[in-house]
Tab-separated table of C-alpha atoms in Angstrom:
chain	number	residue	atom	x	y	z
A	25	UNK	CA	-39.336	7.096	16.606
A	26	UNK	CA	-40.244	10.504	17.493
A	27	UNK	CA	-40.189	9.739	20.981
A	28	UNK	CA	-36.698	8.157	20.822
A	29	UNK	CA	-35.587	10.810	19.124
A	30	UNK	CA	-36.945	12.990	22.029
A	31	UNK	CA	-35.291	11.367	24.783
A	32	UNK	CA	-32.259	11.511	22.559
A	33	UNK	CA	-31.807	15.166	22.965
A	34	UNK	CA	-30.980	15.452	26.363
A	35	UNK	CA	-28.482	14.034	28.140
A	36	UNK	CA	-29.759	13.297	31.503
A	37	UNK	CA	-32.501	10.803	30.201
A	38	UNK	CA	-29.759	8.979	27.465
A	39	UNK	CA	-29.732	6.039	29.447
A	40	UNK	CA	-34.009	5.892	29.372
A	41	UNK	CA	-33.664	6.239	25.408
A	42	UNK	CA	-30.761	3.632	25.263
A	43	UNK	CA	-33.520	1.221	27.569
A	44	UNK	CA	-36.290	2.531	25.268
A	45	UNK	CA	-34.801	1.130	22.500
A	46	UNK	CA	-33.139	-1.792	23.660
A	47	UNK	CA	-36.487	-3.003	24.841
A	48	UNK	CA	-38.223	-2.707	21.375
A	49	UNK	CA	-35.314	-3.926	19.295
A	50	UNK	CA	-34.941	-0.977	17.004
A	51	UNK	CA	-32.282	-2.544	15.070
A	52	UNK	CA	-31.655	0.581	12.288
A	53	UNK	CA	-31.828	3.011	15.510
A	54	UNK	CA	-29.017	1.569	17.451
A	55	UNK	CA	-26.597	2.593	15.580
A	56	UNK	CA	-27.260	5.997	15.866
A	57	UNK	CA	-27.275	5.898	19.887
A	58	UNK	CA	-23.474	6.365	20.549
A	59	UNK	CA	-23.125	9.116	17.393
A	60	UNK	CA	-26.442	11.177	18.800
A	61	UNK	CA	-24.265	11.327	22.377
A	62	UNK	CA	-21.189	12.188	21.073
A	63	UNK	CA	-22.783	15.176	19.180
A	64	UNK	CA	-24.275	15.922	22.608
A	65	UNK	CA	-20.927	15.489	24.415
A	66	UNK	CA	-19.051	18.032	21.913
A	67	UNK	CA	-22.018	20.465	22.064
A	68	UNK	CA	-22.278	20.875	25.620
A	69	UNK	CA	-18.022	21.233	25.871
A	70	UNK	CA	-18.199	23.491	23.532
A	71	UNK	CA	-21.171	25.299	25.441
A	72	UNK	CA	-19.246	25.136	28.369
A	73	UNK	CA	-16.437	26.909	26.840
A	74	UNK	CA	-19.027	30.044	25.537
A	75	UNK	CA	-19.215	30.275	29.540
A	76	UNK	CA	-22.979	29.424	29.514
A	77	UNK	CA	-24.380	27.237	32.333
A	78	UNK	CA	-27.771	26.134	30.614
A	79	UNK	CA	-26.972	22.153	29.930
A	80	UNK	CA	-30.177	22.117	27.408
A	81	UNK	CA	-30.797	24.784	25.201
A	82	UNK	CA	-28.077	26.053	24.967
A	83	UNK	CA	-26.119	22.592	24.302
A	84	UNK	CA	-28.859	22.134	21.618
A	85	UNK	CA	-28.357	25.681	20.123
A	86	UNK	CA	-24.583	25.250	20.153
A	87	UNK	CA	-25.151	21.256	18.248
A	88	UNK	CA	-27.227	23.301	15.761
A	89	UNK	CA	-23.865	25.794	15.467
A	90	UNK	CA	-21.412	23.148	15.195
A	91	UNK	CA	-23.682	21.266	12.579
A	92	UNK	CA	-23.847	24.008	10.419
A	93	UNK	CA	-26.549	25.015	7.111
A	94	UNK	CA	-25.678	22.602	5.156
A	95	UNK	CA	-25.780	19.197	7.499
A	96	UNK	CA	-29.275	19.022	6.777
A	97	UNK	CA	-29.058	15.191	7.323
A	98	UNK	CA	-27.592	15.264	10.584
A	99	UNK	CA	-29.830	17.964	12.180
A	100	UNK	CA	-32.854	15.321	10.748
A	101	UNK	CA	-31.207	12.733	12.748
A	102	UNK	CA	-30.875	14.693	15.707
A	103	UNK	CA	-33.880	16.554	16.217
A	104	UNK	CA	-36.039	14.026	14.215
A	105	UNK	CA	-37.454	16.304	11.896
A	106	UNK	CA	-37.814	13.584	9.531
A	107	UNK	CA	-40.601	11.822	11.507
A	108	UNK	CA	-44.124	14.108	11.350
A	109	UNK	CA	-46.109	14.354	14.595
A	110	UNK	CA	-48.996	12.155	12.398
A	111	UNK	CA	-46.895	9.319	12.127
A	112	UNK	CA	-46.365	9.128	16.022
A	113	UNK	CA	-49.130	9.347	19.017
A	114	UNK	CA	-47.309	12.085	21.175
A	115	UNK	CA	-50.078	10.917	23.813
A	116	UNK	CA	-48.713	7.772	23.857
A	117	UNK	CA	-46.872	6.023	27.449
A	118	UNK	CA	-43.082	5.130	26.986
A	119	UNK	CA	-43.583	2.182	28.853
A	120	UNK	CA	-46.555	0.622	26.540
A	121	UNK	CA	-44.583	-2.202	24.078
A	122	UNK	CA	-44.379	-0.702	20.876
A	123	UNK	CA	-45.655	-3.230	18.229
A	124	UNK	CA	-45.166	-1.034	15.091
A	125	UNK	CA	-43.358	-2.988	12.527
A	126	UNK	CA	-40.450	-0.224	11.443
A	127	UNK	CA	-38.772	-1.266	8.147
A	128	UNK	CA	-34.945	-0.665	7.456
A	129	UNK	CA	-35.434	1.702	5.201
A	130	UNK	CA	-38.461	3.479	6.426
A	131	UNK	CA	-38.766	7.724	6.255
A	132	UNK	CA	-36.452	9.508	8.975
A	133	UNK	CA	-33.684	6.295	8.737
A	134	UNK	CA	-30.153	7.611	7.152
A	135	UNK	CA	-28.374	5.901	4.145
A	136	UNK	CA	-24.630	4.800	5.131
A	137	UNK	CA	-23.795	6.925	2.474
A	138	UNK	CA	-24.860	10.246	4.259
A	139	UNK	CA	-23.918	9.035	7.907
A	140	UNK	CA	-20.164	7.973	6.124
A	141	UNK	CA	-20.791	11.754	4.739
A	142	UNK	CA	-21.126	13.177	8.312
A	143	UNK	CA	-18.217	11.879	9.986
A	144	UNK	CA	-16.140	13.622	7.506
A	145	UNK	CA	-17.807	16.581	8.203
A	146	UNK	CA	-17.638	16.219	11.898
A	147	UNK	CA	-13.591	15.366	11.406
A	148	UNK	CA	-12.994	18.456	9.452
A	149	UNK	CA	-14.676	20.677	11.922
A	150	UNK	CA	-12.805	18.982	15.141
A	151	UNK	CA	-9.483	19.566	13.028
A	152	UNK	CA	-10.751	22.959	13.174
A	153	UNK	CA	-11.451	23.412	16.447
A	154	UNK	CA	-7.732	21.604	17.048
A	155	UNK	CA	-6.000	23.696	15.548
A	156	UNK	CA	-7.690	27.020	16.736
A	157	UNK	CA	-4.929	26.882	19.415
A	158	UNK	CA	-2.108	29.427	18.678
A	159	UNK	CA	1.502	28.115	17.422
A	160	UNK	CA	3.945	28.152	20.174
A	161	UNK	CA	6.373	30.699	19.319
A	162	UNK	CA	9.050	29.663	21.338
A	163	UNK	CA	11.836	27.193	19.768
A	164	UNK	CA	11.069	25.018	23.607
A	165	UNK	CA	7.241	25.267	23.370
A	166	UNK	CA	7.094	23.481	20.155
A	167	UNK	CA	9.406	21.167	21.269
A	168	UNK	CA	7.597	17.306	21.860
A	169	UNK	CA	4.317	19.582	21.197
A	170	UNK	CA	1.473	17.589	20.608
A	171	UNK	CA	0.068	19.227	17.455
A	172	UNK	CA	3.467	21.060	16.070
A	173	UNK	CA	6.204	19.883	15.252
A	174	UNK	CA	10.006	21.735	13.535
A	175	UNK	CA	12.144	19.721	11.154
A	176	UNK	CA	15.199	20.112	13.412
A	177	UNK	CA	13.284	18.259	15.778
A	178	UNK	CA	12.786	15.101	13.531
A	179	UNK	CA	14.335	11.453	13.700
A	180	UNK	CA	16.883	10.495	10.826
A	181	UNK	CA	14.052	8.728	9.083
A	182	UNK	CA	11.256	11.207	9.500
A	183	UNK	CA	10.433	14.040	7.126
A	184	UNK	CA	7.363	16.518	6.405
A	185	UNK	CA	5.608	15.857	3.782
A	186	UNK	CA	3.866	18.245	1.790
A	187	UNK	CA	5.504	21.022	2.819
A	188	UNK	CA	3.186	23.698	1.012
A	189	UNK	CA	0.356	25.986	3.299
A	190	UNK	CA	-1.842	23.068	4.118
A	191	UNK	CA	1.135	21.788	6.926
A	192	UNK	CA	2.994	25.122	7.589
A	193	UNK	CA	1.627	26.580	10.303
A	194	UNK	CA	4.145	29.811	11.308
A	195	UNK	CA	7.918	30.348	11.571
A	196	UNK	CA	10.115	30.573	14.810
A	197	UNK	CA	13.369	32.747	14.064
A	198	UNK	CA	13.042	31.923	10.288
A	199	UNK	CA	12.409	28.140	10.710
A	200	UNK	CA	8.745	26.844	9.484
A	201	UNK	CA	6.697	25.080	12.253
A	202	UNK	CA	4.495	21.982	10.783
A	203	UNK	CA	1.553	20.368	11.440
A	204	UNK	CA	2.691	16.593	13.251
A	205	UNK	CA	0.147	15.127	11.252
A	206	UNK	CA	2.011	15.866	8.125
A	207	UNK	CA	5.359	13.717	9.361
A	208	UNK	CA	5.710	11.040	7.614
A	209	UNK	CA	8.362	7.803	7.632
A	210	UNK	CA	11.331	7.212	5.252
A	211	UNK	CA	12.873	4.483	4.138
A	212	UNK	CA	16.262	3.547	2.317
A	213	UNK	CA	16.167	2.067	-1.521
A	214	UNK	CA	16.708	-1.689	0.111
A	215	UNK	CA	14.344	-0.847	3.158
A	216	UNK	CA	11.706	-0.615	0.378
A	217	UNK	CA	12.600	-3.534	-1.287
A	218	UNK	CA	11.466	-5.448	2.498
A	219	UNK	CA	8.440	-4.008	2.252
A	220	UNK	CA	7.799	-5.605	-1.629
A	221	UNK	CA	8.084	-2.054	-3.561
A	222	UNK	CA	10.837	0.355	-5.676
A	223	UNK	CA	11.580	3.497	-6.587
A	224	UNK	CA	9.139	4.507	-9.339
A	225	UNK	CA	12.669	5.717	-11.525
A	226	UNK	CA	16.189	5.020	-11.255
A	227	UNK	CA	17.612	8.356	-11.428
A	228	UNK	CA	14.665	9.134	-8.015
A	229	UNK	CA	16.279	11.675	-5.877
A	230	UNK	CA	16.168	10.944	-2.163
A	231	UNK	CA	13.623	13.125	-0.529
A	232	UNK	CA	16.207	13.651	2.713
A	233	UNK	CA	19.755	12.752	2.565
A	234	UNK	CA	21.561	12.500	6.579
A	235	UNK	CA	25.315	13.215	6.459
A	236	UNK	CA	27.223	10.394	8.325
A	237	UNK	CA	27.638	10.720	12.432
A	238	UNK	CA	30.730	12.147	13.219
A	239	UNK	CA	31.924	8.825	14.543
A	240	UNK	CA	32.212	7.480	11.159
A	241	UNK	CA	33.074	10.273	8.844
A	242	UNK	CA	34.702	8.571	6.155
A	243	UNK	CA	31.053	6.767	5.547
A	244	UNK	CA	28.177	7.377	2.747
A	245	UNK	CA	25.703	9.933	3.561
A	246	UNK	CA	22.177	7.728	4.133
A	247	UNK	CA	19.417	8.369	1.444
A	248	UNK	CA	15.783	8.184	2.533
A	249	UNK	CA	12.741	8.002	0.102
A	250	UNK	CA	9.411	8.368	0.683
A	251	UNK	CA	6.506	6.188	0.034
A	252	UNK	CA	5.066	8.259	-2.781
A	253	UNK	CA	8.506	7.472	-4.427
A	254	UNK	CA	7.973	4.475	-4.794
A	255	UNK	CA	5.850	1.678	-6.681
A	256	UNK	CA	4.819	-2.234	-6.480
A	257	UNK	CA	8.273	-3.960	-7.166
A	258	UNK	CA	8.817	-5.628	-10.787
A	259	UNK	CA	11.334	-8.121	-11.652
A	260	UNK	CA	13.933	-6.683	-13.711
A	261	UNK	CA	14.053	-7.747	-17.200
A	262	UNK	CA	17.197	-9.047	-19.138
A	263	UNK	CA	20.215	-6.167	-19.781
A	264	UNK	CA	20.745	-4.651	-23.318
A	265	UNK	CA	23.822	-7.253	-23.459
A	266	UNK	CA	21.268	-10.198	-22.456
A	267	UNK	CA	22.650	-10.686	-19.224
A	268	UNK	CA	20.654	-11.501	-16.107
A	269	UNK	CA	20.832	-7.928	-13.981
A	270	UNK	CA	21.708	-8.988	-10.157
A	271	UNK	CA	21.500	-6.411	-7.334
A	272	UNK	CA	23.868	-4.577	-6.607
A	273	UNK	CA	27.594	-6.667	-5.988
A	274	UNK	CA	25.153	-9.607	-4.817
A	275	UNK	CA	24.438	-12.924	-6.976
A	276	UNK	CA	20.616	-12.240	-5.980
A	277	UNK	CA	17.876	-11.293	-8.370
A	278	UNK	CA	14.979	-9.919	-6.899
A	279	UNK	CA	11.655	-11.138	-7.170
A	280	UNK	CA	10.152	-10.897	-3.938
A	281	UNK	CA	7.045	-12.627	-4.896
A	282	UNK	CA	6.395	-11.504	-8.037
A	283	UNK	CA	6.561	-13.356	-11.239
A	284	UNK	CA	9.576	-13.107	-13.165
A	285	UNK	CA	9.597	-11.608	-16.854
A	286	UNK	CA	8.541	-13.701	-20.091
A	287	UNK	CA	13.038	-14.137	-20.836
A	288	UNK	CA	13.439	-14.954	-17.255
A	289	UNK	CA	12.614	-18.718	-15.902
A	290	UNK	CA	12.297	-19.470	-12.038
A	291	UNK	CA	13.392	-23.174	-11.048
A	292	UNK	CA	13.183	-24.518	-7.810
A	293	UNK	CA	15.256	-28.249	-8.364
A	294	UNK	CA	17.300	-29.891	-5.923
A	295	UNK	CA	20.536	-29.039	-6.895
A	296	UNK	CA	20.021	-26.700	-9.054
A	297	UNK	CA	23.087	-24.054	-8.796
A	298	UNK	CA	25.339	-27.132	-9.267
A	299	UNK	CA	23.561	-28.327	-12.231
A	300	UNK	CA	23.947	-25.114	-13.506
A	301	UNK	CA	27.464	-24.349	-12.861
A	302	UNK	CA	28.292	-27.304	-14.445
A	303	UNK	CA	27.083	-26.623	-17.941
A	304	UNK	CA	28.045	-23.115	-17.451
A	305	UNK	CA	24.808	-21.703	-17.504
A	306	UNK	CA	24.463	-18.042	-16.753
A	307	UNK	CA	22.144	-18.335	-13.193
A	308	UNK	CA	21.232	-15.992	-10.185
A	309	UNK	CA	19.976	-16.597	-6.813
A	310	UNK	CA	16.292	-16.254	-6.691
A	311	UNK	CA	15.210	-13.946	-3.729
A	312	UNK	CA	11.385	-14.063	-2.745
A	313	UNK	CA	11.059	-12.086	0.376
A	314	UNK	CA	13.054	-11.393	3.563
A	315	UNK	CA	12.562	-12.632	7.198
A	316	UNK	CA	13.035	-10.793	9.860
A	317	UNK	CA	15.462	-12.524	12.921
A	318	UNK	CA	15.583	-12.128	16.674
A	319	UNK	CA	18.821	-13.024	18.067
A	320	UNK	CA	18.972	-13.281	21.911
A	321	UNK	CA	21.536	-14.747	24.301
A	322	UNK	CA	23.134	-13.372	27.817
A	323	UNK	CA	24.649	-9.741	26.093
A	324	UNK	CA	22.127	-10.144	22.783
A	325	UNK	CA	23.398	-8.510	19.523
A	326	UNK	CA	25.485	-5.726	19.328
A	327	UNK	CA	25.610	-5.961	22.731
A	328	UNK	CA	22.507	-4.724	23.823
A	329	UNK	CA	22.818	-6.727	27.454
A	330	UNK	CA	20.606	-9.348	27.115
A	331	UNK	CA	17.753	-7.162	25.053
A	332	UNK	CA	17.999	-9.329	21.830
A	333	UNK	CA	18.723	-7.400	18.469
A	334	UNK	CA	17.257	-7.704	15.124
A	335	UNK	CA	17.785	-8.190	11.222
A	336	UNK	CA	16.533	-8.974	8.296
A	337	UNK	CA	18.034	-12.323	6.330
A	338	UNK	CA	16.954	-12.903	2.535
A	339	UNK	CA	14.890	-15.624	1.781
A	340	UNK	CA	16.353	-17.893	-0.867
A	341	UNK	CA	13.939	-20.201	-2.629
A	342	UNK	CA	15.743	-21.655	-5.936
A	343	UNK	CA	17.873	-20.025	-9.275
A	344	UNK	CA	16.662	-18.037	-12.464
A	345	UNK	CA	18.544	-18.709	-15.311
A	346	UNK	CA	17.383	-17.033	-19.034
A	347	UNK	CA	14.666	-18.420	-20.832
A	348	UNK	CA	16.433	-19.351	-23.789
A	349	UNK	CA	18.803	-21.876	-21.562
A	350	UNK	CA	16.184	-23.634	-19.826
A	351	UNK	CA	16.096	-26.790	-22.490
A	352	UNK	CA	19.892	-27.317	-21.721
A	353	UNK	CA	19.319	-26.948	-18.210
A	354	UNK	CA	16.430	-29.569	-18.214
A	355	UNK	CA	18.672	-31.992	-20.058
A	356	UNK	CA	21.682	-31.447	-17.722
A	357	UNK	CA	19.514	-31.810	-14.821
A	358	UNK	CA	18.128	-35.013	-15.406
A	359	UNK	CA	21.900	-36.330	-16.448
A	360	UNK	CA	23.040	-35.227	-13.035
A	361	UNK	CA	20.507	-37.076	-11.585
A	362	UNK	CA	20.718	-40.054	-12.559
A	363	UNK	CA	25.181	-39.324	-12.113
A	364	UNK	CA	23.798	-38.855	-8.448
A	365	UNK	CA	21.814	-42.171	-8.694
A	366	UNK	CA	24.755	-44.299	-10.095
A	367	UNK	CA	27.625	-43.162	-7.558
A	368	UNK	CA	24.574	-43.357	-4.570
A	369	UNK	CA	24.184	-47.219	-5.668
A	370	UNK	CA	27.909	-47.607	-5.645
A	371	UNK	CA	28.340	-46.366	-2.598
A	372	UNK	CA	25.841	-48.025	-1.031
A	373	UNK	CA	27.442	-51.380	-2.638
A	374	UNK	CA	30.897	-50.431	-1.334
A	375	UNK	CA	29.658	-49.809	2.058
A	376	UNK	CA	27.857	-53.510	2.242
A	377	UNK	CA	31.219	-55.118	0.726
A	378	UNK	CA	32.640	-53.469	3.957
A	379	UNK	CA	30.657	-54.491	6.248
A	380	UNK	CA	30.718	-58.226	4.854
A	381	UNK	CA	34.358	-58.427	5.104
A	382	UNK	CA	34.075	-57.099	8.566
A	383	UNK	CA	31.874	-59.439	9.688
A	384	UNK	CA	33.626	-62.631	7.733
A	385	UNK	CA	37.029	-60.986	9.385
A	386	UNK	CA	35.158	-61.234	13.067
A	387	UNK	CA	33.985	-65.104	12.473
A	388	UNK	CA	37.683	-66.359	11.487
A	389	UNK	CA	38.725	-64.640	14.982
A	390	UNK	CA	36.388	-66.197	16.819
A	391	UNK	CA	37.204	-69.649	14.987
A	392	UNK	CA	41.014	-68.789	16.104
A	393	UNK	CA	40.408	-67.970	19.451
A	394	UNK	CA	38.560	-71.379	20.168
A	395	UNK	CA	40.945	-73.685	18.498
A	396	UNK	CA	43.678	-72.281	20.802
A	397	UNK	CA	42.027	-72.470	24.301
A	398	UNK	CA	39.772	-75.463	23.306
């Protein structure tokens, strides 16, 4: 192990160490291969960017720098401190097989807990070293800038969220500049319904609200919300009046997968709406999801020459009717059923009477036409 870790350090004999342990099948050591090298790779840029040309010590010294005091775990790893030199012959040839038996959890191997624990440590510091480059403090240098970004420069839908002194970064002529990272996607109150959640209250306020194009002035202004607006959809419940609440001007209630409330009862009968209807029982269209559709053809949809267009269609799958109604609706369900039975069988016995009288009407012809040209 000490050897591996060895030929670890430098970069010029990785691919020996990579062989090295390939050929012994050190299973808990692969692992640790690609991470060693990367912590090689950032070590020797960021060497190279001190303006030092040593590729050895000083990559190692600047490793050691970027790791920090308190990665004791990943300077072990590295430099293999966990291994003592009476555990390992340092006389021994690289190319003799290596028949040590090295258990998985053996002194000098890492937990995944403290490996998970150094990649979070290695994130922070390369967010760090990110943003160590000055903010552009031109209003066209931030513009489509990698790292910054200005709200004026967002998309209808797009918003920064937090906005508090972890995601400012500086102002330009009075206007905060943001961190990219921190933009985050909107959505309207129904284009979070697609995605199966709600707005955590009714009386929500939109967290950006875009005034109508000046095409269409006379329209609503378009409310976004954000995601941490919102909650895992719930069926509504029945109203104060004991009505079934339907969204919005639709006949739809909403369930989108969920299961409806202990007073609301989801039936999925053929003919069902008509059964319903009939008895005048109070009944909504049950809604469990929505699909999305592709329409193409030579000019596509809203004319888009031939590039298809898109939508989203509800997905219907039955009624809900209250709770309370659903022994009248059983009853007047199987009535119309067997209504539908009895005026199926009569039709069916009207439609063989017709073709009998056809075919005895066909037979007398025939009878006619011989007697007359016999």
């Amino acid at each position: 192990w000490a050897k591996a870790y060895k030929h670890l350090l430098w970069p010029d004999a990785f691919g020996n160490a990579k062989d090295y342990l390939a050929d012994r099948n050190y299973g808990p050591l692969k692992h640790l291969v690609g991470k060693v090298q990367d912590l090689l790779n950032g070590a020797y840029s960021y060497n190279k960017s001190l303006g030092s040309t040593n590729n050895d010590d000083a990559s190692l010294a600047a490793l050691v720098a970027l790791l920090g005091d308190k990665d004791k775990a990943a300077e072990e790893m590295v430099f293999g401190a966990a291994v003592s030199s009476s555990e390992v012959d340092e006389t021994e040839n690289i190319s003799t097989p290596h028949t040590t038996v090295v258990s998985p959890n053996s002194k000098g191997f890492p937990p995944r807990k403290s490996f998970e624990s150094d990649c979070s440590r290695e994130n922070i510091q390369l967010e760090k070293l990110l943003y160590a480059e000055p903010v552009p403090t031109t209003l066209a240098d931030v513009k489509m800038h990698p790292l910054y970004v200005m709200e004026k420069d967002l998309q209808r839908h797009e918003a920064v969220y937090p906005k508090d002194k972890t995601s400012m970064m500086g102002t330009i002529r009075g206007a905060f500049v943001y961190k990219r990272t921190a933009v985050v996607a909107l959505r309207s109150r129904d284009g979070w319904l697609r995605e199966g959640r709600s707005l955590a209250t009714d009386d929500t306020q939109p967290y950006r609200v875009v005034p109508p194009p000046p095409s269409r002035p006379l329209a609503p202004a378009s409310k976004f919300y954000g995601y941490w607006q919102t909650m895992p959809f719930v069926p509504a419940p029945l109203t104060a009046a004991g009505h079934i609440p339907r969204h919005g001007n639709t006949n739809w209630y909403m369930l989108l997968g969920a299961a409806p409330p202990a007073t609301v009862t989801h039936i999925i009968k053929p003919q069902a709406a008509s059964v319903a209807r009939r008895v005048a029982i109070e009944f909504r269209q049950a809604i469990t999801g929505f699909d999305k559709k592709e329409w193409t053809g030579p000019s596509g949809a809203f004319g888009n020459k031939g590039k298809g267009g898109g939508g989203y269609e509800a997905r219907s799958e039955g009624i809900v009717i209250r709770t309370a109604d659903l022994s009248k609706f059983e009853t007047a369900h199987a009535e119309y059923l067997a209504l539908i039975e009895e005026q199926e069988a009569k039709r069916r016995s009207q439609r063989a009477r017709n073709w009998w009288n056809a075919f005895a009407q066909r037979l007398l012809a025939n009878d006619r036409v011989q007697m007359l040209f016999k």
